[in-house]
Amino acid sequence: DAKTTQPNSMESNEEEPVHLPCNHSTISGTDYIHWYRQLPSQGPEYVIHGLTSNVNNRMASLAIAEDRKSSTLILHRATLRDAAVYYCILRDVGGASGSRLTFGEGTQLTVNP
Amino acid sequence: DVKVTQSSRYLVKRTGEKVFLECVQDMDHENMFWYRQDPGLGLRLIYFSYDVKMKEKGDIPEGYSVSREKKERFSLILESASTNQTSMYLCASSFPRSPRTQYFGPGTRLTVL
């Protein structure tokens, strides 16, 4: 999987929007952009994924730059429960059958009440 | 909702013991994975399986083995536990087809004394 770069930490206030950036300048045309998050003492949890177009689901939105070299995960109204480590991961559609995930260090999001 | 369950949340074993960690998924996923997570090292893939009785080594298979006799169940075995295997163990499953979203269990925190 190609490499991604994320800030180590970010802070937000409750009920405010949060924009979590991810740089992936070496992304290939077949790489999907996936976001996972890990709440304290839990396993990682899928958040959202996209290829070229912006995506929305009940948890978040994903904004993908036109050149696909960066993306932003958007939490529209942060809650205390959103405090977690957020991982941005690139997945090759045509990759090996193992489909392993390579997690970097991610961004630790702190949400202040 | 996809459900991945792991046999224990916390486990304490002694050096030299044989340890079994079990994982069960209820979504008929072909792919299953075992990771370990350690501070500063992120998630590292131990073994994965893309079908019953099929297994492949991940990045750190030494000291571990796996078993997949049924599609829904993937077991991780520590043949002779050592203190450096104290870690958080995470199981995941996915379909083999794009986008191969992985669903994780809650994790087992194993301490080897």
mmCIF file of C-alpha atoms in Angstrom:
data_model
loop_
_atom_site.group_PDB
_atom_site.id
_atom_site.type_symbol
_atom_site.label_atom_id
_atom_site.label_comp_id
_atom_site.label_asym_id
_atom_site.label_seq_id
_atom_site.Cartn_x
_atom_site.Cartn_y
_atom_site.Cartn_z
ATOM 1 C CA ASP A 1 0.000 0.000 0.000
ATOM 2 C CA ALA A 2 1.201 3.497 -0.817
ATOM 3 C CA LYS A 3 2.244 5.809 1.989
ATOM 4 C CA THR A 4 0.025 8.403 3.677
ATOM 5 C CA THR A 5 0.932 11.341 5.895
ATOM 6 C CA GLN A 6 -1.308 12.622 8.681
ATOM 7 C CA PRO A 7 -0.815 15.077 11.532
ATOM 8 C CA ASN A 8 -0.036 13.348 14.821
ATOM 9 C CA SER A 9 -2.806 15.081 16.707
ATOM 10 C CA MET A 10 -5.705 17.508 16.367
ATOM 11 C CA GLU A 11 -8.125 19.129 18.750
ATOM 12 C CA SER A 12 -11.714 20.162 18.332
ATOM 13 C CA ASN A 13 -14.591 21.441 20.412
ATOM 14 C CA GLU A 14 -17.785 19.515 20.838
ATOM 15 C CA GLU A 15 -20.467 20.172 18.208
ATOM 16 C CA GLU A 16 -18.000 21.879 15.881
ATOM 17 C CA PRO A 17 -16.914 20.453 12.517
ATOM 18 C CA VAL A 18 -13.576 18.687 12.276
ATOM 19 C CA HIS A 19 -11.445 18.388 9.163
ATOM 20 C CA LEU A 20 -8.821 15.654 9.322
ATOM 21 C CA PRO A 21 -6.272 15.904 6.492
ATOM 22 C CA CYS A 22 -4.339 13.153 4.759
ATOM 23 C CA ASN A 23 -1.620 13.486 2.118
ATOM 24 C CA HIS A 24 -1.001 10.655 -0.307
ATOM 25 C CA SER A 25 1.122 12.086 -3.108
ATOM 26 C CA THR A 26 2.162 8.657 -4.440
ATOM 27 C CA ILE A 27 -1.381 7.354 -4.821
ATOM 28 C CA SER A 28 -1.958 5.203 -7.889
ATOM 29 C CA GLY A 29 -5.013 5.159 -10.093
ATOM 30 C CA THR A 30 -6.331 1.934 -8.565
ATOM 31 C CA ASP A 31 -5.942 2.954 -4.918
ATOM 32 C CA TYR A 32 -9.059 3.480 -2.849
ATOM 33 C CA ILE A 33 -8.810 5.903 0.073
ATOM 34 C CA HIS A 34 -10.062 4.320 3.293
ATOM 35 C CA TRP A 35 -10.531 5.828 6.729
ATOM 36 C CA TYR A 36 -10.726 3.843 9.913
ATOM 37 C CA ARG A 37 -10.816 5.014 13.498
ATOM 38 C CA GLN A 38 -9.927 3.362 16.758
ATOM 39 C CA LEU A 39 -11.670 4.322 19.961
ATOM 40 C CA PRO A 40 -9.818 3.720 23.234
ATOM 41 C CA SER A 41 -9.563 0.033 24.132
ATOM 42 C CA GLN A 42 -11.422 -1.084 20.991
ATOM 43 C CA GLY A 43 -10.565 -2.545 17.618
ATOM 44 C CA PRO A 44 -10.392 -0.276 14.555
ATOM 45 C CA GLU A 45 -13.702 0.656 12.996
ATOM 46 C CA TYR A 46 -14.389 1.382 9.333
ATOM 47 C CA VAL A 47 -15.489 4.974 8.726
ATOM 48 C CA ILE A 48 -15.657 5.666 4.998
ATOM 49 C CA HIS A 49 -13.902 5.092 1.693
ATOM 50 C CA GLY A 50 -13.774 6.647 -1.764
ATOM 51 C CA LEU A 51 -11.982 6.534 -5.087
ATOM 52 C CA THR A 52 -12.418 9.845 -6.909
ATOM 53 C CA SER A 53 -15.677 11.516 -5.922
ATOM 54 C CA ASN A 54 -16.608 12.952 -2.549
ATOM 55 C CA VAL A 55 -18.533 10.533 -0.368
ATOM 56 C CA ASN A 56 -21.005 10.895 2.468
ATOM 57 C CA ASN A 57 -22.331 8.396 4.968
ATOM 58 C CA ARG A 58 -23.966 8.552 8.365
ATOM 59 C CA MET A 59 -20.628 8.834 10.141
ATOM 60 C CA ALA A 60 -18.672 11.312 8.050
ATOM 61 C CA SER A 61 -17.869 12.860 4.684
ATOM 62 C CA LEU A 62 -14.800 12.301 2.582
ATOM 63 C CA ALA A 63 -13.521 15.074 0.357
ATOM 64 C CA ILE A 64 -10.978 13.991 -2.260
ATOM 65 C CA ALA A 65 -8.774 16.481 -4.076
ATOM 66 C CA GLU A 66 -9.098 16.601 -7.832
ATOM 67 C CA ASP A 67 -5.556 15.249 -8.304
ATOM 68 C CA ARG A 68 -6.227 12.638 -5.574
ATOM 69 C CA LYS A 69 -2.975 13.497 -3.820
ATOM 70 C CA SER A 70 -4.810 14.471 -0.663
ATOM 71 C CA SER A 71 -8.117 13.918 1.088
ATOM 72 C CA THR A 72 -9.997 15.207 4.109
ATOM 73 C CA LEU A 73 -12.246 13.360 6.491
ATOM 74 C CA ILE A 74 -14.993 15.640 7.739
ATOM 75 C CA LEU A 75 -16.917 15.082 10.948
ATOM 76 C CA HIS A 76 -19.761 17.563 10.713
ATOM 77 C CA ARG A 77 -20.468 17.911 14.432
ATOM 78 C CA ALA A 78 -17.880 16.372 16.694
ATOM 79 C CA THR A 79 -19.047 14.611 19.829
ATOM 80 C CA LEU A 80 -17.026 13.350 22.766
ATOM 81 C CA ARG A 81 -17.516 9.864 21.376
ATOM 82 C CA ASP A 82 -15.552 10.854 18.264
ATOM 83 C CA ALA A 83 -12.322 11.124 20.268
ATOM 84 C CA ALA A 84 -10.174 8.439 18.654
ATOM 85 C CA VAL A 85 -7.161 7.765 16.471
ATOM 86 C CA TYR A 86 -8.095 8.238 12.815
ATOM 87 C CA TYR A 87 -6.209 6.306 10.148
ATOM 88 C CA CYS A 88 -6.056 7.150 6.464
ATOM 89 C CA ILE A 89 -5.127 4.111 4.358
ATOM 90 C CA LEU A 90 -4.726 3.484 0.649
ATOM 91 C CA ARG A 91 -5.982 0.164 -0.705
ATOM 92 C CA ASP A 92 -5.016 -1.220 -4.078
ATOM 93 C CA VAL A 93 -8.082 -2.636 -5.793
ATOM 94 C CA GLY A 94 -5.945 -5.107 -7.669
ATOM 95 C CA GLY A 95 -3.751 -6.018 -4.732
ATOM 96 C CA ALA A 96 -2.829 -9.454 -3.422
ATOM 97 C CA SER A 97 -5.495 -11.784 -2.153
ATOM 98 C CA GLY A 98 -4.425 -11.071 1.399
ATOM 99 C CA SER A 99 -5.689 -7.518 1.179
ATOM 100 C CA ARG A 100 -3.685 -6.531 4.214
ATOM 101 C CA LEU A 101 -4.228 -3.153 5.811
ATOM 102 C CA THR A 102 -1.169 -1.079 6.621
ATOM 103 C CA PHE A 103 -1.938 1.261 9.474
ATOM 104 C CA GLY A 104 0.357 4.216 10.102
ATOM 105 C CA GLU A 105 0.357 6.201 13.328
ATOM 106 C CA GLY A 106 -2.826 8.077 12.459
ATOM 107 C CA THR A 107 -4.175 11.306 13.950
ATOM 108 C CA GLN A 108 -5.188 11.395 17.597
ATOM 109 C CA LEU A 109 -8.351 13.517 17.744
ATOM 110 C CA THR A 110 -9.188 15.140 21.057
ATOM 111 C CA VAL A 111 -12.688 16.580 21.468
ATOM 112 C CA ASN A 112 -13.121 19.192 24.175
ATOM 113 C CA PRO A 113 -16.491 19.589 25.923
ATOM 114 C CA ASP B 1 -24.328 -5.189 11.244
ATOM 115 C CA VAL B 2 -21.180 -7.234 10.772
ATOM 116 C CA LYS B 3 -20.066 -8.884 13.932
ATOM 117 C CA VAL B 4 -16.569 -10.131 14.700
ATOM 118 C CA THR B 5 -16.146 -11.634 18.139
ATOM 119 C CA GLN B 6 -13.024 -12.692 19.969
ATOM 120 C CA SER B 7 -13.006 -15.306 22.696
ATOM 121 C CA SER B 8 -11.547 -13.137 25.465
ATOM 122 C CA ARG B 9 -11.018 -9.425 26.111
ATOM 123 C CA TYR B 10 -8.236 -10.030 28.614
ATOM 124 C CA LEU B 11 -5.985 -13.041 29.050
ATOM 125 C CA VAL B 12 -3.049 -13.714 31.373
ATOM 126 C CA LYS B 13 -0.761 -16.652 30.644
ATOM 127 C CA ARG B 14 2.615 -17.883 31.811
ATOM 128 C CA THR B 15 5.769 -18.235 29.751
ATOM 129 C CA GLY B 16 5.821 -21.543 27.879
ATOM 130 C CA GLU B 17 2.068 -22.074 27.902
ATOM 131 C CA LYS B 18 0.198 -22.847 24.707
ATOM 132 C CA VAL B 19 -2.346 -20.110 24.037
ATOM 133 C CA PHE B 20 -5.396 -20.192 21.769
ATOM 134 C CA LEU B 21 -7.100 -17.017 20.607
ATOM 135 C CA GLU B 22 -10.340 -17.556 18.759
ATOM 136 C CA CYS B 23 -12.165 -15.293 16.343
ATOM 137 C CA VAL B 24 -15.625 -15.765 14.859
ATOM 138 C CA GLN B 25 -17.352 -13.673 12.187
ATOM 139 C CA ASP B 26 -20.981 -13.873 11.114
ATOM 140 C CA MET B 27 -20.851 -12.273 7.657
ATOM 141 C CA ASP B 28 -19.666 -15.206 5.556
ATOM 142 C CA HIS B 29 -16.418 -13.381 4.777
ATOM 143 C CA GLU B 30 -13.758 -15.313 2.919
ATOM 144 C CA ASN B 31 -10.811 -13.316 4.277
ATOM 145 C CA MET B 32 -9.755 -13.318 7.908
ATOM 146 C CA PHE B 33 -6.756 -11.704 9.567
ATOM 147 C CA TRP B 34 -4.811 -11.647 12.799
ATOM 148 C CA TYR B 35 -2.920 -8.486 13.777
ATOM 149 C CA ARG B 36 -1.075 -7.431 16.879
ATOM 150 C CA GLN B 37 -0.927 -3.834 18.041
ATOM 151 C CA ASP B 38 1.858 -2.394 20.135
ATOM 152 C CA PRO B 39 2.517 1.235 21.136
ATOM 153 C CA GLY B 40 4.639 3.020 18.557
ATOM 154 C CA LEU B 41 4.512 0.089 16.124
ATOM 155 C CA GLY B 42 0.949 0.339 14.873
ATOM 156 C CA LEU B 43 -0.901 -2.759 13.663
ATOM 157 C CA ARG B 44 1.238 -5.568 12.297
ATOM 158 C CA LEU B 45 -0.146 -8.500 10.333
ATOM 159 C CA ILE B 46 0.644 -11.927 11.779
ATOM 160 C CA TYR B 47 -1.289 -14.296 9.502
ATOM 161 C CA PHE B 48 -4.227 -14.155 7.161
ATOM 162 C CA SER B 49 -6.502 -16.666 5.486
ATOM 163 C CA TYR B 50 -8.487 -16.263 2.292
ATOM 164 C CA ASP B 51 -10.366 -19.549 2.484
ATOM 165 C CA VAL B 52 -10.984 -22.534 4.712
ATOM 166 C CA LYS B 53 -7.759 -24.415 5.412
ATOM 167 C CA MET B 54 -5.786 -21.736 3.547
ATOM 168 C CA LYS B 55 -3.316 -19.511 5.353
ATOM 169 C CA GLU B 56 -0.524 -17.141 4.502
ATOM 170 C CA LYS B 57 2.168 -15.551 6.623
ATOM 171 C CA GLY B 58 1.981 -11.878 7.312
ATOM 172 C CA ASP B 59 4.810 -9.642 8.418
ATOM 173 C CA ILE B 60 5.566 -11.211 11.819
ATOM 174 C CA PRO B 61 4.521 -14.908 11.833
ATOM 175 C CA GLU B 62 7.377 -16.191 14.010
ATOM 176 C CA GLY B 63 6.135 -17.815 17.196
ATOM 177 C CA TYR B 64 2.561 -18.079 15.925
ATOM 178 C CA SER B 65 0.441 -20.508 13.966
ATOM 179 C CA VAL B 66 -3.166 -20.394 12.796
ATOM 180 C CA SER B 67 -6.040 -22.700 12.052
ATOM 181 C CA ARG B 68 -9.089 -22.234 9.848
ATOM 182 C CA GLU B 69 -11.236 -25.328 9.798
ATOM 183 C CA LYS B 70 -14.523 -23.492 9.238
ATOM 184 C CA LYS B 71 -15.213 -20.369 7.225
ATOM 185 C CA GLU B 72 -16.468 -18.349 10.186
ATOM 186 C CA ARG B 73 -13.686 -19.223 12.622
ATOM 187 C CA PHE B 74 -9.990 -18.284 12.600
ATOM 188 C CA SER B 75 -7.755 -19.268 15.496
ATOM 189 C CA LEU B 76 -4.365 -17.876 16.457
ATOM 190 C CA ILE B 77 -2.070 -20.198 18.376
ATOM 191 C CA LEU B 78 0.965 -19.273 20.420
ATOM 192 C CA GLU B 79 2.797 -22.590 20.647
ATOM 193 C CA SER B 80 4.951 -21.543 23.603
ATOM 194 C CA ALA B 81 4.080 -18.103 24.884
ATOM 195 C CA SER B 82 6.885 -15.674 25.616
ATOM 196 C CA THR B 83 6.897 -12.293 27.345
ATOM 197 C CA ASN B 84 7.538 -10.471 24.066
ATOM 198 C CA GLN B 85 4.158 -11.725 22.855
ATOM 199 C CA THR B 86 2.399 -9.564 25.412
ATOM 200 C CA SER B 87 0.249 -7.390 23.192
ATOM 201 C CA MET B 88 -3.205 -6.469 21.940
ATOM 202 C CA TYR B 89 -4.381 -9.027 19.380
ATOM 203 C CA LEU B 90 -6.952 -8.001 16.806
ATOM 204 C CA CYS B 91 -8.918 -10.200 14.452
ATOM 205 C CA ALA B 92 -10.556 -8.877 11.287
ATOM 206 C CA SER B 93 -12.549 -10.210 8.361
ATOM 207 C CA SER B 94 -13.505 -8.997 4.898
ATOM 208 C CA PHE B 95 -14.825 -10.003 1.524
ATOM 209 C CA PRO B 96 -12.086 -10.537 -1.074
ATOM 210 C CA ARG B 97 -13.705 -8.164 -3.525
ATOM 211 C CA SER B 98 -13.169 -4.428 -3.663
ATOM 212 C CA PRO B 99 -13.236 -2.336 -1.555
ATOM 213 C CA ARG B 100 -12.300 -5.109 0.903
ATOM 214 C CA THR B 101 -13.432 -3.231 3.968
ATOM 215 C CA GLN B 102 -12.117 -4.969 7.060
ATOM 216 C CA TYR B 103 -14.262 -5.420 10.146
ATOM 217 C CA PHE B 104 -12.444 -5.805 13.421
ATOM 218 C CA GLY B 105 -13.201 -7.561 16.649
ATOM 219 C CA PRO B 106 -12.830 -5.816 20.023
ATOM 220 C CA GLY B 107 -9.354 -7.222 20.617
ATOM 221 C CA THR B 108 -7.745 -9.490 23.188
ATOM 222 C CA ARG B 109 -5.190 -7.992 25.520
ATOM 223 C CA LEU B 110 -2.773 -10.811 26.255
ATOM 224 C CA THR B 111 -0.255 -10.600 29.073
ATOM 225 C CA VAL B 112 2.456 -13.256 29.286
ATOM 226 C CA LEU B 113 4.175 -13.409 32.664
#
